[in-house]
Short mmCIF file of C-alpha atoms in Angstrom, two decimals:
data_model
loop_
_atom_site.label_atom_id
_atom_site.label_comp_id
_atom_site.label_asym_id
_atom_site.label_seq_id
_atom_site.Cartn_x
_atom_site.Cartn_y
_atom_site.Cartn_z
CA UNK T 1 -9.16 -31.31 -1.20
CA UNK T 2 -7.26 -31.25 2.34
CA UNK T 3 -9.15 -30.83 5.80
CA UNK T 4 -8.24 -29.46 9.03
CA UNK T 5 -10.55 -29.06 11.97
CA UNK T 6 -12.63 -25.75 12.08
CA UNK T 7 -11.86 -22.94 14.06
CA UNK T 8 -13.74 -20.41 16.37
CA UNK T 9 -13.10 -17.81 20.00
CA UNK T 10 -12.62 -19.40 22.90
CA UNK T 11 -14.88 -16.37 24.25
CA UNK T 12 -15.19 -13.08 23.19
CA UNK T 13 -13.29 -10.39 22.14
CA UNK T 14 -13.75 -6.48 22.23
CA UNK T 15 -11.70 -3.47 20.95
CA UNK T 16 -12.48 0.40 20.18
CA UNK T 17 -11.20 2.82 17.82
CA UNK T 18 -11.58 5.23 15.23
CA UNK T 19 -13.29 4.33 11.66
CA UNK T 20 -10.88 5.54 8.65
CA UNK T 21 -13.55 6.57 6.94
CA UNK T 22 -16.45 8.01 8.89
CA UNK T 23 -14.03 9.29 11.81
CA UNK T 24 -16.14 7.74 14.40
CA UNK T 25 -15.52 6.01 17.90
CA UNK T 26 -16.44 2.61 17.17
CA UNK T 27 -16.60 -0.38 19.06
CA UNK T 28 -16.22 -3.69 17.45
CA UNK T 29 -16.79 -6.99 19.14
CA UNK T 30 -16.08 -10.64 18.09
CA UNK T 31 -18.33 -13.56 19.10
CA UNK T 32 -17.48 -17.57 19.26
CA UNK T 33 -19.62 -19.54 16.63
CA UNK T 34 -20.80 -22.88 16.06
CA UNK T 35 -19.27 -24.95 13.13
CA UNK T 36 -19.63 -24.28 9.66
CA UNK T 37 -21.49 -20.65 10.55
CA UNK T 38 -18.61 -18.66 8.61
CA UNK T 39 -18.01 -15.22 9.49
CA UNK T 40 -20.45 -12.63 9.06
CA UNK T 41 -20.92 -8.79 11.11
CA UNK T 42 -23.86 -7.20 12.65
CA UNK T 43 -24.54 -3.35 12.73
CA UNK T 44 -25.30 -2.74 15.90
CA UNK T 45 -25.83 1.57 15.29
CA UNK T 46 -28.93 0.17 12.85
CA UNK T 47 -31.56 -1.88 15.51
CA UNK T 48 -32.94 -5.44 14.27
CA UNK T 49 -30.97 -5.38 11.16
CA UNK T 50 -29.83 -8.60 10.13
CA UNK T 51 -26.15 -9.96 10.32
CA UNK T 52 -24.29 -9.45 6.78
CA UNK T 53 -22.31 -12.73 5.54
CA UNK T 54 -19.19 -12.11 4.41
CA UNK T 55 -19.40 -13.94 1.36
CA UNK T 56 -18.21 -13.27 -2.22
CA UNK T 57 -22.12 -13.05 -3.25
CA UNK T 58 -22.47 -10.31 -0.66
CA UNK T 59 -19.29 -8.11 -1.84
CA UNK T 60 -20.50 -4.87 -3.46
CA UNK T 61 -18.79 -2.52 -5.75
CA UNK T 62 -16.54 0.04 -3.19
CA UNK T 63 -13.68 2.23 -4.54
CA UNK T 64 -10.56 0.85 -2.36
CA UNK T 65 -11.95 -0.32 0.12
CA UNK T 66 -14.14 -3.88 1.08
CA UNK T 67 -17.73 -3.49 1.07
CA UNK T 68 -20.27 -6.48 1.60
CA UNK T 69 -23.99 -5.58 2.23
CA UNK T 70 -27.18 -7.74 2.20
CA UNK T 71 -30.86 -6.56 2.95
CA UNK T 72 -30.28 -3.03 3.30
CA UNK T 73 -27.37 -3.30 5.17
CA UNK T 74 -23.94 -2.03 4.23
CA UNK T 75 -20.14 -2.68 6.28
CA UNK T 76 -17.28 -1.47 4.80
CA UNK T 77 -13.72 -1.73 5.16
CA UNK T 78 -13.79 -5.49 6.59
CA UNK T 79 -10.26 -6.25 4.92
CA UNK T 80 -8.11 -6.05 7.86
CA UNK T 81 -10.72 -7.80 9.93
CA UNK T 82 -11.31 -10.46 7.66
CA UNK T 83 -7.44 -10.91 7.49
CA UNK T 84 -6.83 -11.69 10.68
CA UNK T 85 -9.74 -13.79 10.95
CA UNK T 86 -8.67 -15.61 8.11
CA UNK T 87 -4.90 -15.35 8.98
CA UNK T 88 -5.26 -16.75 12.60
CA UNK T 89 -7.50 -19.76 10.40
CA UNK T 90 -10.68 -18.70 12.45
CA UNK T 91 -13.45 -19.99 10.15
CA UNK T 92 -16.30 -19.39 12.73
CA UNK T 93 -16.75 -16.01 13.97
CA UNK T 94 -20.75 -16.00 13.04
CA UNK T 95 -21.17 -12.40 14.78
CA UNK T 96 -18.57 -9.65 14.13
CA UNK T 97 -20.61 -7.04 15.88
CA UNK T 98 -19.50 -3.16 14.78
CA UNK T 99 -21.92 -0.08 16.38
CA UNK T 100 -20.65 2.15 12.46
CA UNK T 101 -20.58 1.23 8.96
CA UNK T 102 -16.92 0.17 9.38
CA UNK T 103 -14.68 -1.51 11.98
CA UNK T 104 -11.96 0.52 13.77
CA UNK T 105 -8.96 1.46 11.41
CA UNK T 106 -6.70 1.28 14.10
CA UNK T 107 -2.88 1.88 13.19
CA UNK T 108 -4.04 0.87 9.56
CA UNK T 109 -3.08 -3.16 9.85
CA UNK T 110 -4.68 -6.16 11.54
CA UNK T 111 -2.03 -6.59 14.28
CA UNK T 112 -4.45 -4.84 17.44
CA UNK T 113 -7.09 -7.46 15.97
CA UNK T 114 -4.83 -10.06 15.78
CA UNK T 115 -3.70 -9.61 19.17
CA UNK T 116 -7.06 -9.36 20.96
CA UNK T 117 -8.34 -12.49 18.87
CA UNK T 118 -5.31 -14.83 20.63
CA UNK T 119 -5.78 -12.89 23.81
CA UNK T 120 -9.44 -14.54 23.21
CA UNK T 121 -8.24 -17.84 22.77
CA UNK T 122 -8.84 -19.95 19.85
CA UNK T 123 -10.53 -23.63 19.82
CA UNK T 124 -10.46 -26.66 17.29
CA UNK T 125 -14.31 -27.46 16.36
CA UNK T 126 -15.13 -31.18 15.31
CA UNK T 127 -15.70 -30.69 11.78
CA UNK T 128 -13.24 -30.38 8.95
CA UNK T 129 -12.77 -27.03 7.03
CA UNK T 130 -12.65 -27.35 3.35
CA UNK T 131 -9.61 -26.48 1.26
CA UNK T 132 -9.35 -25.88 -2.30
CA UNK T 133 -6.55 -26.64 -4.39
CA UNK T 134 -6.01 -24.05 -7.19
CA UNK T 135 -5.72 -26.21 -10.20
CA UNK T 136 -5.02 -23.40 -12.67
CA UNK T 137 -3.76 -19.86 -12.86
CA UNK T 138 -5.87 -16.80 -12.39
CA UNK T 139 -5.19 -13.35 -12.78
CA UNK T 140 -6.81 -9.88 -11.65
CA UNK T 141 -5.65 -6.23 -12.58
CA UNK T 142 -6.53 -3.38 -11.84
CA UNK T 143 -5.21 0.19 -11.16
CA UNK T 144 -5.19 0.68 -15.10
CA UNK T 145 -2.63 -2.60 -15.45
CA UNK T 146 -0.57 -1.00 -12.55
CA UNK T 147 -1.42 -3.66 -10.55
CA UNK T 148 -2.14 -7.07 -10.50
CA UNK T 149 -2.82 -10.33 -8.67
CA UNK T 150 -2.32 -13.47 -9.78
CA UNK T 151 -2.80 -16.88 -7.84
CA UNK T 152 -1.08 -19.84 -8.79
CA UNK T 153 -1.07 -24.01 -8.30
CA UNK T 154 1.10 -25.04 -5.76
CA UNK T 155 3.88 -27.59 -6.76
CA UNK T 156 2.78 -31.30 -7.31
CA UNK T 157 3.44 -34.00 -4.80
CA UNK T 158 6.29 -36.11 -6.61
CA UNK T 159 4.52 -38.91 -4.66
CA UNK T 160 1.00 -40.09 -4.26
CA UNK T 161 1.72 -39.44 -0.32
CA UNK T 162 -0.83 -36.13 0.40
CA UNK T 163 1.12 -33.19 1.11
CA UNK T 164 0.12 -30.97 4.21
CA UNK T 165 -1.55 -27.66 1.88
CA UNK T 166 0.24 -24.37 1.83
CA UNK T 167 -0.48 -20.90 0.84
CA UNK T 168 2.59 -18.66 -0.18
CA UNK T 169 2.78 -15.14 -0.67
CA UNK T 170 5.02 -13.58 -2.95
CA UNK T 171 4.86 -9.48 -3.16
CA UNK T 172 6.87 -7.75 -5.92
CA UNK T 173 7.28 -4.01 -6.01
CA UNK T 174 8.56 -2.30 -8.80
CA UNK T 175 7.64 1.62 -9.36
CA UNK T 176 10.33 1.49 -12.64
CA UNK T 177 13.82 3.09 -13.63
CA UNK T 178 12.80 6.33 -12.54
CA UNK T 179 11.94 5.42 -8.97
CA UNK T 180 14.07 6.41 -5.83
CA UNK T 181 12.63 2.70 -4.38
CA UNK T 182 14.23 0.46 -5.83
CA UNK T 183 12.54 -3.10 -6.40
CA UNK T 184 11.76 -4.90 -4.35
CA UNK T 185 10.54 -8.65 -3.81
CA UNK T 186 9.23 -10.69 -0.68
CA UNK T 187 7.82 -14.30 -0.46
CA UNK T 188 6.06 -15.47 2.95
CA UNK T 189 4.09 -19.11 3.01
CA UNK T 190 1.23 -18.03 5.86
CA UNK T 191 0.63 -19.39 8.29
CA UNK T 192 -0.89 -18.56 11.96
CA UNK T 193 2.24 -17.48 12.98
CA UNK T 194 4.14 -16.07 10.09
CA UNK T 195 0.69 -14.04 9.60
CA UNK T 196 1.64 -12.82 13.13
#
């Protein structure tokens, strides 16, 4: 496994919109956290309910569309938050505060997030942040074999030197012969700023 420091805010960070799905105004705000407190959100519209990890355990069963919900308490549609949390490498973000059952869809990506996270600031914390190495492949499909996802090793270090870790992206389109798109193929390694 590789380390890196931790990440979290510098300070704060708010933004409004409209929710995709419930089509209301919602406010969503993003709070610094101490190390190793992961990310997790807090419904604000639904008093004294506890925060809601987001944490593979947590994720529930929601037709396209990212659901996590613990105790009674459901938030859906965290992908493009999680994203740029994840994208920008912030790893401590222990209150993602939304007044709705979803953040704001915005213009459908994570850029406005993006943008008002590094307008926040972001800070190196003391302790290391895990990486995993994938050691074998795995593979998800879905959309009745329409789609799938598979994720990959990385390629060996031909020395014992340690390698700084990467995570590459490769997207490949194909709607077959009878398409007007043609296919298509696109490989990005992420990181902070290519996810910009």
């Amino acid at each position: 496994m590789h380390h890196r420091p931790q990440q979290t805010l510098q300070r704060p960070a708010t933004l409004s919109g409209i929710g995709f799905l419930t089509g209301a105004d919602v406010r969503i705000r993003f709070l610094p956290a101490k190390e190793n407190s992961g990310i997790a959100f807090q419904r604000l519209d639904l008093p004294d309910s506890p925060p809601v990890a987001a944490r593979l355990e947590n994720v529930i069963s929601g037709q396209r569309r990212t659901v996590i919900a613990s105790r009674g308490v459901t938030v859906m549609m965290i992908e493009h938050v999680m994203a740029a949390l994840a994208g920008l490498q912030i790893d401590n973000c222990c209150l993602v505060q939304v007044d709705a059952a979803e953040p704001p869809g915005f213009d459908g990506s994570a850029q406005p997030i993006v943008e008002a996270l590094l307008q926040a600031g972001i800070t190196c914390q003391t302790a290391p942040r895990k990486l995993l190495r994938i050691s074998e492949p795995a593979r998800v499909d879905g959309l009745n074999g329409q789609a799938s996802i598979v994720a990959r090793p990385g390629p060996q270090p031909a020395s014992l030197v340690p390698t700084s870790p990467t995570f590459q992206i490769t997207y490949a389109l194909d709607y077959g012969p009878d398409s007007l798109v043609p296919p298509q193929k696109a490989t990005f390694v992420i990181t902070p700023e290519t996810f910009q």
